[in-house]
XYZ file of C-alpha atoms in Angstrom:
732
model
C 19.381 -8.574 -2.732
C 16.559 -7.810 -4.635
C 13.589 -9.201 -1.943
C 10.625 -7.487 -3.929
C 8.421 -11.638 -4.644
C 7.734 -10.148 -8.284
C 11.911 -9.995 -9.614
C 12.448 -13.518 -8.102
C 9.541 -15.699 -10.184
C 10.106 -13.109 -13.243
C 13.486 -13.940 -13.451
C 13.317 -17.615 -13.423
C 10.178 -18.296 -15.938
C 9.950 -17.125 -19.122
C 6.942 -18.227 -21.174
C 5.475 -15.843 -24.426
C 2.063 -16.024 -21.758
C 3.770 -13.811 -19.291
C 4.708 -10.372 -19.118
C 8.237 -10.176 -19.396
C 10.572 -7.990 -17.489
C 13.292 -6.636 -18.913
C 14.827 -4.648 -15.922
C 14.940 -3.713 -12.076
C 16.533 -0.493 -10.420
C 18.237 -1.495 -7.514
C 19.088 1.789 -5.097
C 19.158 2.300 -1.679
C 15.363 2.992 -1.620
C 14.845 3.533 -5.680
C 12.975 0.770 -6.304
C 11.669 -0.642 -9.840
C 10.117 -2.357 -11.916
C 10.766 -2.242 -15.704
C 7.764 -3.925 -17.415
C 7.984 -5.032 -21.393
C 5.137 -2.327 -22.519
C 1.849 -4.383 -23.689
C -0.679 -1.831 -25.724
C -3.513 -2.092 -24.871
C -3.979 -2.300 -21.332
C -5.576 -4.439 -18.782
C -8.667 -6.865 -20.119
C -10.907 -5.109 -17.428
C -10.450 -1.806 -19.456
C -11.359 -3.210 -22.494
C -14.406 -5.352 -21.289
C -15.728 -2.085 -19.589
C -15.617 0.219 -22.593
C -12.906 2.599 -20.715
C -10.276 2.196 -23.513
C -12.654 2.873 -25.620
C -12.594 1.187 -29.207
C -14.758 -1.469 -30.573
C -16.443 -4.690 -28.320
C -13.919 -7.749 -28.443
C -15.490 -10.884 -30.759
C -16.298 -13.459 -29.169
C -12.769 -15.616 -31.250
C -10.704 -11.997 -29.375
C -12.235 -13.463 -26.289
C -11.842 -16.841 -26.506
C -8.100 -16.787 -27.850
C -7.602 -14.290 -24.355
C -8.774 -16.526 -22.935
C -6.277 -19.929 -23.801
C -3.703 -17.485 -23.924
C -3.963 -16.096 -20.073
C -4.794 -19.481 -19.336
C -1.578 -21.216 -21.102
C 0.820 -18.717 -18.537
C -0.970 -19.973 -15.542
C -0.912 -23.525 -16.699
C 2.843 -23.033 -17.702
C 3.130 -22.063 -13.849
C 2.223 -25.190 -12.648
C 3.451 -27.368 -14.804
C 6.112 -25.886 -16.203
C 8.179 -24.600 -13.062
C 10.237 -26.004 -11.311
C 9.503 -25.668 -8.380
C 6.126 -24.810 -9.768
C 4.300 -21.396 -8.484
C 0.606 -20.263 -7.974
C 0.343 -17.077 -9.358
C -2.780 -15.814 -5.985
C -3.704 -12.854 -8.065
C -5.169 -13.696 -11.067
C -7.541 -11.021 -12.126
C -8.984 -9.597 -15.171
C -6.994 -6.517 -14.523
C -3.919 -9.509 -14.682
C -4.319 -10.310 -17.888
C -2.486 -7.721 -20.141
C -2.947 -7.152 -24.140
C -0.831 -6.456 -26.502
C -1.649 -4.520 -29.677
C -3.504 -6.933 -31.053
C -4.721 -8.266 -28.877
C -2.400 -10.919 -27.310
C -3.194 -12.101 -23.444
C -0.060 -12.572 -21.168
C -0.896 -12.893 -17.135
C 1.271 -10.124 -15.199
C 1.184 -8.748 -11.241
C 3.721 -11.601 -9.306
C 3.795 -9.345 -6.491
C 1.709 -12.934 -4.411
C 2.963 -15.307 -6.420
C 3.963 -18.668 -4.164
C 6.059 -21.839 -5.127
C 5.162 -24.856 -3.688
C 6.801 -28.385 -3.464
C 7.012 -30.815 -6.414
C 6.807 -33.701 -3.946
C 4.691 -34.739 -0.984
C 2.050 -32.437 0.294
C 0.019 -30.622 -3.076
C -0.791 -27.239 -1.453
C 1.594 -25.032 1.330
C -1.410 -23.672 4.559
C -0.521 -19.620 3.949
C -1.802 -16.067 5.621
C -4.947 -16.065 2.843
C -3.467 -13.718 0.103
C -5.437 -12.092 -3.403
C -8.364 -9.921 -4.518
C -12.687 -10.057 -2.946
C -14.614 -12.306 -5.783
C -12.149 -13.808 -6.969
C -11.229 -15.428 -3.500
C -10.855 -19.500 -3.350
C -13.371 -20.201 -0.515
C -11.768 -23.310 0.728
C -7.666 -20.949 0.579
C -10.072 -18.033 2.924
C -11.771 -21.346 5.114
C -8.318 -23.258 5.574
C -5.228 -21.277 4.731
C -4.477 -24.145 2.258
C -2.926 -22.511 -0.981
C -2.454 -24.821 -4.042
C -3.261 -24.743 -7.944
C -5.662 -25.035 -7.616
C -7.261 -21.716 -6.076
C -5.869 -20.088 -9.051
C -7.746 -22.018 -11.268
C -10.816 -20.815 -9.243
C -9.513 -17.103 -9.302
C -9.356 -18.445 -13.701
C -12.587 -19.550 -13.519
C -13.974 -16.281 -12.213
C -12.254 -14.329 -14.910
C -14.528 -16.637 -17.517
C -16.888 -15.841 -16.810
C -16.170 -12.489 -16.757
C -15.118 -12.855 -19.951
C -18.477 -14.129 -21.077
C -20.564 -12.363 -19.471
C -19.550 -8.807 -19.261
C -20.698 -8.532 -15.724
C -18.697 -7.309 -12.648
C -17.839 -9.966 -10.431
C -19.555 -8.473 -7.182
C -22.976 -6.714 -7.758
C -24.920 -6.142 -4.528
C -27.839 -5.075 -6.858
C -28.695 -8.659 -8.226
C -30.388 -10.912 -6.415
C -26.865 -13.149 -6.725
C -24.458 -10.824 -6.207
C -21.072 -13.157 -6.713
C -21.730 -14.159 -10.337
C -20.988 -17.627 -9.873
C -24.627 -17.487 -8.072
C -25.864 -15.181 -10.579
C -24.822 -16.745 -13.545
C -25.270 -20.792 -11.769
C -28.847 -19.410 -10.905
C -29.620 -18.004 -15.192
C -28.126 -21.925 -16.254
C -31.244 -23.247 -14.243
C -32.889 -21.483 -17.174
C -30.985 -23.595 -20.442
C -30.766 -19.908 -21.510
C -27.470 -19.633 -23.023
C -28.201 -16.150 -24.389
C -29.034 -14.457 -21.050
C -25.507 -15.168 -19.605
C -23.641 -14.400 -22.840
C -22.974 -10.496 -22.829
C -25.334 -8.750 -24.725
C -22.825 -6.096 -26.576
C -21.405 -9.514 -29.034
C -25.818 -9.503 -30.805
C -25.750 -12.995 -30.538
C -22.415 -13.537 -32.562
C -20.540 -16.611 -31.269
C -20.659 -20.049 -31.406
C -23.883 -21.045 -29.540
C -21.434 -24.564 -28.541
C -18.782 -23.346 -27.620
C -20.412 -20.276 -24.955
C -21.942 -23.719 -23.235
C -18.829 -25.428 -23.190
C -17.070 -22.455 -22.056
C -19.687 -21.715 -19.441
C -19.428 -25.648 -17.624
C -16.142 -25.199 -17.654
C -15.763 -21.762 -15.949
C -18.477 -23.152 -13.633
C -16.116 -26.631 -12.441
C -13.667 -24.143 -12.391
C -15.494 -22.715 -9.497
C -16.291 -25.616 -8.064
C -16.401 -25.214 -4.466
C -13.985 -28.024 -3.318
C -10.391 -27.879 -4.932
C -11.119 -31.514 -5.552
C -14.060 -31.568 -8.228
C -11.820 -28.483 -10.853
C -10.377 -29.649 -13.420
C -6.254 -29.207 -13.606
C -5.101 -26.194 -15.607
C -3.730 -27.907 -18.352
C -7.391 -29.345 -19.176
C -8.829 -26.010 -19.030
C -6.406 -25.737 -21.525
C -7.300 -28.520 -23.782
C -10.745 -27.213 -22.813
C -10.717 -23.582 -24.315
C -8.182 -24.731 -27.638
C -11.974 -26.758 -28.325
C -13.699 -23.378 -28.272
C -11.394 -21.317 -29.881
C -11.589 -24.005 -33.188
C -15.220 -24.463 -33.167
C -15.579 -20.551 -33.816
C -12.407 -20.101 -36.029
C -15.061 -23.421 -37.915
C -18.520 -21.334 -36.588
C -16.982 -18.130 -39.420
C -15.287 -20.061 -41.884
C -18.531 -22.083 -42.421
C -18.909 -25.505 -41.647
C -18.266 -28.235 -39.086
C -18.866 -31.959 -38.861
C -19.316 -33.409 -34.843
C -21.502 -35.726 -33.645
C -23.457 -37.294 -34.541
C -22.272 -37.118 -37.654
C -18.741 -37.822 -36.694
C -18.888 -41.297 -34.552
C -15.996 -40.219 -32.687
C -16.700 -37.341 -31.668
C -13.832 -35.607 -34.295
C -14.511 -31.791 -35.357
C -13.840 -31.063 -38.805
C -13.055 -27.350 -40.139
C -13.051 -26.743 -43.748
C -9.155 -25.670 -44.591
C -10.020 -24.305 -47.994
C -6.952 -22.048 -50.065
C -9.527 -20.006 -52.450
C -6.330 -18.440 -54.579
C -4.573 -21.381 -54.910
C -7.176 -24.612 -54.916
C -10.392 -25.692 -57.192
C -13.438 -27.678 -54.948
C -14.642 -30.349 -55.703
C -18.439 -32.018 -54.359
C -20.408 -35.039 -55.170
C -24.368 -35.359 -54.817
C -23.541 -38.689 -54.410
C -23.408 -41.094 -51.405
C -19.387 -42.392 -50.619
C -18.381 -45.506 -49.051
C -17.026 -44.491 -45.430
C -16.522 -48.175 -44.034
C -13.230 -48.552 -43.807
C -11.536 -47.726 -38.979
C -11.843 -44.308 -39.417
C -15.113 -43.375 -40.808
C -15.130 -39.904 -41.855
C -18.774 -38.304 -41.973
C -20.271 -38.138 -45.102
C -20.419 -34.483 -45.246
C -16.502 -34.406 -45.333
C -16.017 -37.410 -47.344
C -18.443 -35.736 -50.055
C -15.320 -32.974 -50.940
C -12.341 -32.775 -51.487
C -9.883 -29.997 -53.270
C -7.858 -30.680 -56.172
C -5.194 -27.156 -57.416
C -6.424 -24.654 -59.489
C -4.583 -25.389 -62.210
C -4.188 -28.967 -63.076
C -0.831 -28.761 -63.616
C 0.763 -27.391 -60.196
C 1.231 -29.281 -57.100
C -1.221 -28.682 -53.944
C 0.470 -27.637 -51.132
C -0.766 -27.436 -47.273
C 0.761 -25.984 -44.956
C 0.797 -25.871 -40.876
C 3.130 -24.955 -37.820
C 3.732 -27.965 -35.172
C 4.185 -26.357 -31.111
C 6.762 -27.198 -30.786
C 9.115 -27.442 -33.464
C 10.720 -30.163 -32.798
C 7.779 -32.076 -31.439
C 6.890 -35.047 -34.633
C 3.636 -36.202 -35.310
C 1.621 -38.303 -37.597
C -0.750 -37.657 -40.348
C -3.985 -39.439 -41.441
C -4.629 -38.373 -45.552
C -8.555 -39.506 -46.488
C -9.015 -39.435 -50.282
C -11.991 -40.885 -52.768
C -12.245 -39.770 -56.207
C -15.632 -37.520 -56.680
C -15.541 -36.969 -60.353
C -16.596 -39.115 -62.911
C -13.657 -39.876 -64.702
C -12.901 -39.921 -68.921
C -12.690 -43.527 -70.264
C -8.653 -41.384 -70.784
C -8.712 -39.266 -68.449
C -6.111 -40.822 -64.653
C -5.294 -39.024 -61.446
C -1.843 -40.447 -59.887
C -0.114 -38.496 -57.335
C 2.929 -39.218 -54.873
C 3.177 -37.269 -51.251
C 5.925 -35.283 -49.994
C 6.956 -34.410 -46.302
C 9.125 -31.202 -46.641
C 10.486 -32.021 -49.401
C 11.291 -35.542 -49.243
C 8.948 -38.514 -50.698
C 5.909 -39.971 -48.454
C 3.871 -41.961 -50.157
C 3.299 -42.820 -53.857
C 1.729 -43.053 -56.441
C -1.601 -43.464 -55.213
C -5.236 -43.172 -56.901
C -7.717 -42.775 -54.927
C -10.582 -45.305 -54.987
C -13.990 -44.156 -56.919
C -16.555 -43.193 -54.255
C -15.077 -44.986 -51.742
C -12.397 -43.519 -48.895
C -8.889 -45.168 -48.032
C -6.841 -43.821 -45.819
C -3.050 -43.311 -46.205
C -1.318 -43.172 -42.493
C 2.075 -42.494 -41.314
C 4.128 -45.673 -39.835
C 6.201 -43.903 -38.596
C 6.561 -40.343 -37.261
C 7.534 -36.947 -39.408
C 9.778 -34.131 -38.322
C 9.281 -30.580 -39.911
C 11.888 -28.228 -40.113
C 11.908 -25.503 -37.234
C 8.558 -27.250 -37.100
C 6.706 -25.313 -40.669
C 5.124 -28.045 -42.156
C 5.044 -28.414 -45.797
C 3.014 -31.416 -47.008
C 2.469 -31.619 -51.170
C 0.751 -33.555 -53.428
C 2.821 -33.676 -56.413
C 0.915 -35.177 -60.028
C 3.089 -37.787 -61.697
C 3.848 -37.867 -65.286
C 1.913 -40.603 -66.641
C -1.655 -38.420 -64.552
C -3.841 -35.651 -66.337
C -5.490 -34.524 -63.722
C -4.794 -32.938 -60.920
C -4.392 -34.411 -57.316
C -7.157 -34.704 -54.662
C -7.581 -34.723 -51.561
C -10.818 -35.017 -48.853
C -9.074 -34.767 -45.713
C -6.088 -34.894 -43.233
C -5.727 -35.463 -39.775
C -1.842 -34.507 -37.834
C -2.252 -36.195 -34.224
C 1.517 -34.407 -32.271
C 3.243 -36.977 -30.430
C 3.847 -36.483 -26.733
C 6.449 -38.334 -25.256
C 5.848 -40.411 -21.891
C 9.245 -40.971 -20.007
C 7.510 -42.579 -17.994
C 6.586 -45.910 -17.938
C 2.434 -46.700 -17.921
C 1.061 -46.843 -14.678
C 1.383 -49.751 -12.325
C -1.591 -52.096 -14.113
C -2.789 -52.996 -10.396
C -3.046 -49.892 -9.209
C -4.828 -48.497 -12.950
C -7.179 -51.600 -11.882
C -7.520 -50.276 -8.207
C -8.855 -46.662 -8.929
C -11.894 -47.745 -11.832
C -12.586 -50.149 -9.435
C -12.753 -47.698 -6.932
C -14.000 -45.624 -9.154
C -16.837 -47.017 -10.635
C -17.637 -47.549 -6.389
C -18.821 -44.585 -5.852
C -20.063 -43.452 -9.757
C -17.322 -41.106 -9.465
C -17.918 -38.593 -12.564
C -14.592 -36.573 -12.729
C -13.578 -34.560 -16.181
C -9.742 -35.395 -15.718
C -10.442 -39.591 -14.632
C -9.544 -40.092 -18.427
C -6.594 -41.842 -19.383
C -3.514 -43.022 -17.841
C -4.226 -42.225 -14.457
C -0.214 -40.220 -13.409
C 0.682 -39.638 -16.851
C 1.361 -37.234 -18.865
C 2.259 -35.868 -15.381
C 0.106 -32.321 -17.026
C -2.890 -34.868 -16.873
C -2.749 -36.536 -13.086
C -5.763 -37.611 -11.976
C -7.979 -34.897 -9.746
C -7.117 -36.290 -5.685
C -4.143 -38.347 -6.667
C -0.778 -38.155 -6.318
C 2.137 -40.432 -7.380
C 5.764 -41.586 -7.578
C 6.930 -41.191 -10.654
C 10.522 -40.981 -9.318
C 11.990 -43.940 -11.375
C 11.700 -43.839 -15.542
C 12.159 -47.664 -15.444
C 9.784 -48.522 -13.608
C 6.178 -47.325 -13.395
C 4.280 -45.282 -11.733
C 2.617 -45.953 -8.393
C -0.252 -44.239 -6.218
C 0.857 -43.268 -2.617
C -2.175 -40.829 -1.782
C -6.167 -41.269 -2.508
C -8.413 -37.386 -1.696
C -11.719 -38.325 -1.804
C -12.284 -35.435 0.062
C -16.060 -33.403 0.009
C -16.336 -35.688 -2.998
C -20.498 -36.337 -2.195
C -19.418 -40.188 -1.908
C -21.819 -42.444 0.100
C -22.161 -45.930 0.922
C -19.510 -48.071 2.768
C -15.322 -47.316 2.373
C -14.969 -49.537 -0.552
C -12.682 -52.961 -0.364
C -11.420 -51.780 -4.092
C -8.619 -49.318 -1.593
C -7.785 -52.664 -0.021
C -5.902 -52.905 -3.645
C -3.861 -50.147 -3.756
C -1.044 -51.111 -1.970
C 1.865 -48.668 -2.128
C -1.440 -45.729 -0.378
C 0.875 -44.042 1.939
C -1.682 -41.507 2.006
C -6.009 -41.973 2.087
C -8.113 -38.931 3.109
C -11.954 -39.468 2.277
C -12.901 -36.989 4.833
C -16.550 -34.653 4.791
C -18.739 -37.513 2.861
C -21.698 -39.190 3.551
C -19.963 -42.628 4.208
C -21.339 -45.798 6.502
C -20.143 -48.510 8.199
C -17.946 -49.403 9.761
C -14.165 -49.170 8.891
C -12.490 -52.264 7.905
C -9.883 -54.159 9.470
C -7.778 -54.338 5.753
C -6.845 -50.710 5.905
C -4.795 -52.060 8.802
C -2.643 -54.615 5.969
C -1.891 -51.728 3.547
C 2.131 -51.739 4.553
C 2.646 -47.789 3.415
C -0.480 -46.141 4.851
C -0.063 -44.143 7.558
C -2.672 -41.205 7.632
C -6.372 -41.472 7.021
C -8.722 -38.919 6.995
C -12.232 -40.525 8.492
C -13.672 -37.179 9.737
C -17.266 -36.113 8.499
C -18.784 -39.175 7.864
C -21.187 -41.274 9.633
C -19.594 -43.956 10.397
C -20.181 -46.175 12.937
C -18.900 -48.878 14.823
C -15.333 -49.610 16.114
C -12.115 -48.841 14.554
C -10.677 -52.088 14.605
C -7.302 -52.714 16.652
C -4.677 -53.443 13.736
C -5.673 -49.729 12.877
C -4.710 -48.540 16.221
C -2.688 -50.112 17.110
C -0.413 -50.084 14.096
C 2.718 -47.874 14.152
C 2.928 -44.099 12.743
C -0.431 -45.506 12.148
C -2.508 -41.436 12.412
C -5.061 -42.156 11.795
C -8.424 -38.639 12.447
C -12.273 -39.969 13.118
C -13.891 -36.936 14.467
C -16.814 -35.712 13.458
C -18.821 -38.939 12.957
C -21.513 -38.256 15.163
C -21.800 -42.172 15.578
C -18.546 -42.959 16.354
C -17.097 -42.338 20.370
C -13.400 -42.818 20.826
C -12.859 -43.607 24.866
C -9.896 -45.195 26.974
C -8.082 -45.386 23.393
C -11.208 -47.781 21.902
C -14.247 -46.974 19.345
C -17.398 -47.925 20.167
C -20.844 -46.814 18.333
C -22.533 -44.943 20.482
C -25.824 -47.383 19.634
C -24.841 -50.334 20.524
C -26.520 -51.265 24.432
C -23.859 -50.507 26.447
C -25.476 -49.353 29.967
C -21.806 -49.293 31.349
C -20.120 -47.032 29.120
C -23.060 -44.679 28.732
C -24.019 -44.220 32.349
C -19.982 -42.747 32.976
C -20.426 -41.234 28.808
C -23.511 -38.816 30.725
C -22.095 -37.706 33.566
C -18.663 -36.777 31.981
C -20.735 -34.887 29.422
C -23.002 -33.493 32.331
C -19.572 -32.103 34.589
C -18.074 -30.668 31.661
C -21.055 -28.733 30.345
C -21.236 -27.837 34.116
C -18.052 -26.568 33.753
C -18.547 -24.670 30.526
C -20.801 -22.945 32.872
C -18.991 -22.288 35.471
C -16.365 -20.730 33.753
C -17.707 -18.932 32.015
C -20.008 -16.783 34.138
C -16.367 -16.726 36.008
C -14.891 -14.715 33.597
C -18.205 -12.306 33.145
C -18.609 -11.983 36.338
C -14.224 -10.485 36.815
C -14.834 -8.688 34.196
C -18.126 -6.823 35.854
C -16.289 -6.930 38.952
C -13.207 -5.198 37.527
C -15.256 -2.687 35.180
C -14.366 0.835 37.817
C -10.540 -0.968 38.270
C -10.379 -0.055 34.527
C -12.327 2.956 33.709
C -9.853 4.279 36.409
C -6.964 2.976 35.200
C -7.364 4.692 31.612
C -7.770 7.379 33.078
C -4.566 7.271 34.602
C -3.443 6.246 31.558
C -3.866 9.817 29.445
C -1.075 11.647 31.227
C 1.080 8.349 29.495
C -1.069 9.267 26.420
C 0.171 12.274 25.864
C 3.529 11.501 26.277
C 3.522 8.891 23.831
C 2.117 10.405 20.954
C 4.967 12.678 21.448
C 7.698 9.346 21.969
C 8.311 9.922 18.181
C 12.277 7.843 17.981
C 14.858 8.991 14.445
C 15.818 6.311 11.746
C 19.546 6.446 13.486
C 18.149 6.002 17.170
C 15.777 2.556 16.261
C 18.787 1.320 14.562
C 20.900 1.913 17.600
C 17.649 0.319 19.570
C 17.654 -2.845 17.825
C 21.715 -2.672 16.819
C 21.919 -2.579 13.483
C 18.823 -5.052 13.309
C 20.605 -8.064 14.559
C 18.364 -9.840 16.652
C 14.901 -11.176 14.681
C 11.555 -12.183 17.180
C 9.320 -12.570 14.778
C 6.852 -11.369 11.339
C 3.871 -8.655 11.607
C 1.163 -7.626 9.625
C 3.468 -5.553 7.607
C 6.630 -6.226 8.192
C 9.441 -7.854 10.293
C 9.687 -7.967 14.277
C 13.433 -7.168 15.981
C 14.156 -6.854 19.448
C 15.738 -4.008 20.740
C 16.876 -1.996 23.742
C 15.506 1.956 24.844
C 17.551 4.118 26.923
C 20.096 0.473 27.478
C 17.360 -1.435 30.066
C 13.795 -0.654 29.211
C 14.058 -4.283 26.540
C 11.292 -3.512 23.396
C 9.946 -4.987 20.148
C 10.144 -2.246 16.812
C 8.213 -3.925 13.288
C 9.766 -2.672 10.601
C 7.496 -1.883 7.804
C 9.265 -3.525 4.910
C 9.067 -1.954 1.724
C 7.591 -4.752 -0.589
C 4.116 -4.470 1.013
C 1.761 -3.172 -0.586
C -0.652 -2.364 2.359
C 2.140 -1.775 5.029
C 1.613 2.137 4.867
C -1.938 2.585 5.434
C -1.690 -0.962 8.005
C 0.603 1.426 9.875
C -0.905 4.722 10.159
C -4.182 2.240 10.998
C -2.301 0.753 14.176
C -0.683 3.946 14.951
C -3.650 6.145 15.492
C -4.758 3.005 17.434
C -2.665 2.810 19.731
C -2.375 6.182 20.383
C -6.012 6.112 21.294
C -6.299 3.082 23.848
C -4.761 1.895 26.879
C -4.895 -1.395 28.828
C -2.757 -3.499 30.677
C -4.362 -6.643 28.756
C -3.346 -4.178 25.471
C -0.075 -4.284 24.279
C 1.190 -0.752 24.762
C 3.251 1.729 22.511
C 6.649 2.810 23.528
C 7.001 5.484 20.142
C 6.720 4.862 16.842
C 9.706 6.195 14.052
C 7.909 7.880 10.535
C 11.350 9.289 8.451
C 10.878 9.424 5.057
C 10.087 6.412 3.865
C 11.567 4.148 6.932
C 8.456 3.530 8.680
C 8.866 1.667 12.357
C 6.580 0.736 15.744
C 7.755 0.036 19.356
C 5.916 -1.894 21.523
C 6.372 -3.392 24.883
C 8.427 -6.541 25.182
C 7.199 -9.794 25.986
C 9.175 -12.199 26.959
C 7.653 -14.974 26.207
C 6.253 -14.572 22.639
C 3.423 -15.783 21.944
C 0.201 -18.510 22.989
C 0.257 -19.849 19.642
C 4.301 -21.273 20.269
C 3.264 -22.691 23.818
C -0.054 -23.760 22.800
C 2.190 -26.066 19.953
C 5.231 -26.684 22.275
C 6.991 -24.832 19.792
C 7.527 -22.544 22.237
C 9.629 -24.828 25.069
C 8.513 -28.832 26.667
C 6.820 -27.216 29.766
C 2.851 -27.820 29.232
C 1.105 -24.395 30.711
C -1.187 -25.723 34.242
C -4.595 -24.780 34.017
C -4.066 -22.253 36.250
C -2.279 -21.021 33.621
C -4.345 -20.918 31.103
C -7.445 -20.192 33.142
C -5.595 -16.296 33.622
C -4.211 -16.001 29.418
C -8.845 -16.194 29.230
C -9.562 -13.923 32.141
C -6.990 -11.326 30.450
C -7.877 -11.347 27.448
C -11.964 -11.749 27.773
C -10.760 -8.369 29.549
C -9.594 -6.931 26.921
C -12.080 -8.044 24.637
C -14.731 -6.203 26.913
C -12.891 -2.599 27.068
C -12.483 -3.030 23.230
C -16.113 -3.468 22.877
C -17.601 -1.012 25.438
C -15.126 1.862 25.550
C -14.063 1.906 21.859
C -15.744 4.765 20.238
């Protein structure tokens, strides 16, 4: 079975903005992937001018941003289980002949659970400059890691600046753009090759969106669904600019964007300089109400066409009419409306200089997503149909019910208490799932009952004040994370009263007082109060260090002093042993030189590797570039055999580096190299066998149930220190 991550992913994901897999080859050692051809290469080449041709226009760039964002949003929300790409960058965005964008290279992609934790713990992988700093620091990978990388891509798209440029005062593009924004001049940020040919409002919007994506805290970053929505608005703004005009706030009190839609071959534009009465529930801008269109030929119908996505989607239309012309006594304007040939409304006659709105009371549906609205003149009408404006709203199906009303009120109170101003905290907290509020997890499993909020994560959100009482009304809460803020005051007792709440993280705050016994004693409770400098936990209870408790303080000070003294003594002892054994180490290194020569000549064939591992029967673990197997040399000597994985892009470099290093370093506290195999594409390293595995296994208890005693731990520290001292002094 093919083991390459890119194939496994591409065989089960399909989207118009992901590079398609045509096929693959898995013939023994011959592995190949066959992709669809992308005629215009990658985005980075096109931005840098390496491919020649014209500069990408602002509209091109906005469309590329939207389409690549749609591909990424599909991985996060359309796949089951969801996927994290893990290597979003401009060289992994490929362009079609017409500059359509598709996301490529899924070799580092990872899936994460649909339910439960919203991140997976994994070894850091990705490209420097695009790598989420929070992921790099914690090894916690989530969809927000992709959001960060995509934010960097957005900044590249609009600035055409390198991600890292050491000639700049602020080398990383995030820092540079952030600094330039403080000057308030968007034109100093946007690619000068565009020569100002872009919509300024759209430019501000996309730069601000990109900076939100690269926020150091993942909780503060938007979801990709929101990014797609914002980018679509940027595209619309640019289209409107190119078509000549647009109407938004303050002209439109609802901040709607109105775009000219005019068919010069079939329509005649009608305008008036008189004031149109726009007073109704929809309040069109005066500039929109004072314009309209009629058919070029009075006898023809007025046709408007558009496509809906997906093709099966239902929608509502809102048509706005006002008579803009002064009619003669014998003139009549009357018409019917049809949708895809079916009668919709009429006959209708517009009111002079007063907007009236005709709307669908039931949703419409179009054949294969292609919609045709027709305004058809009646037999008694002397004038052709006239339309001032139209709005079409796609119906969004919510399989879930609205979020539990009490939970909605409670989370809104939490928001108000802390003054949270998050982009995603709008509308229903839990539905639709792709617009779930950042920092929340909800139970949406039963469509017959309202979703409930089960997890609240406000870590690193700049919270100040006390722990708000509004949290106590989130009665279904299971996890609460308020870590790394500036919260003060005492831990409230109501946390123990939330029956389902079993995980609380209050670390990294300035909490005072004692932890309520009811919280400490709650069965199954996991409480983290680390790094609260004014909170001290001893003997199972937490007390305010500032309280006047001389007896406890008199114990704390000597204990702290004793621990510090012990640490100094241990450090001195280790240094003493290292220095004392310096000569012995040199002698050992000298004695091992002959062994080094032997090791250099100890090259195994692949058939010998297969024999010593009994056809790779027993797996010991996973190393830096492949799987480690148990083996036996000469019938008695146990060894560990690390085999290079074909799916490891860096494997051969790591293999070569490790062999070169281990062939020239020898110390009793460094794992010894017994030999190696380098036969065509078969690469392996053979080490001495370490019977008790690694230290982490023993410390965590995953290897056995016995604790390492103090003497054993001290010996491990000394041996490791000797190895480090040897490395720093004698490697050159």
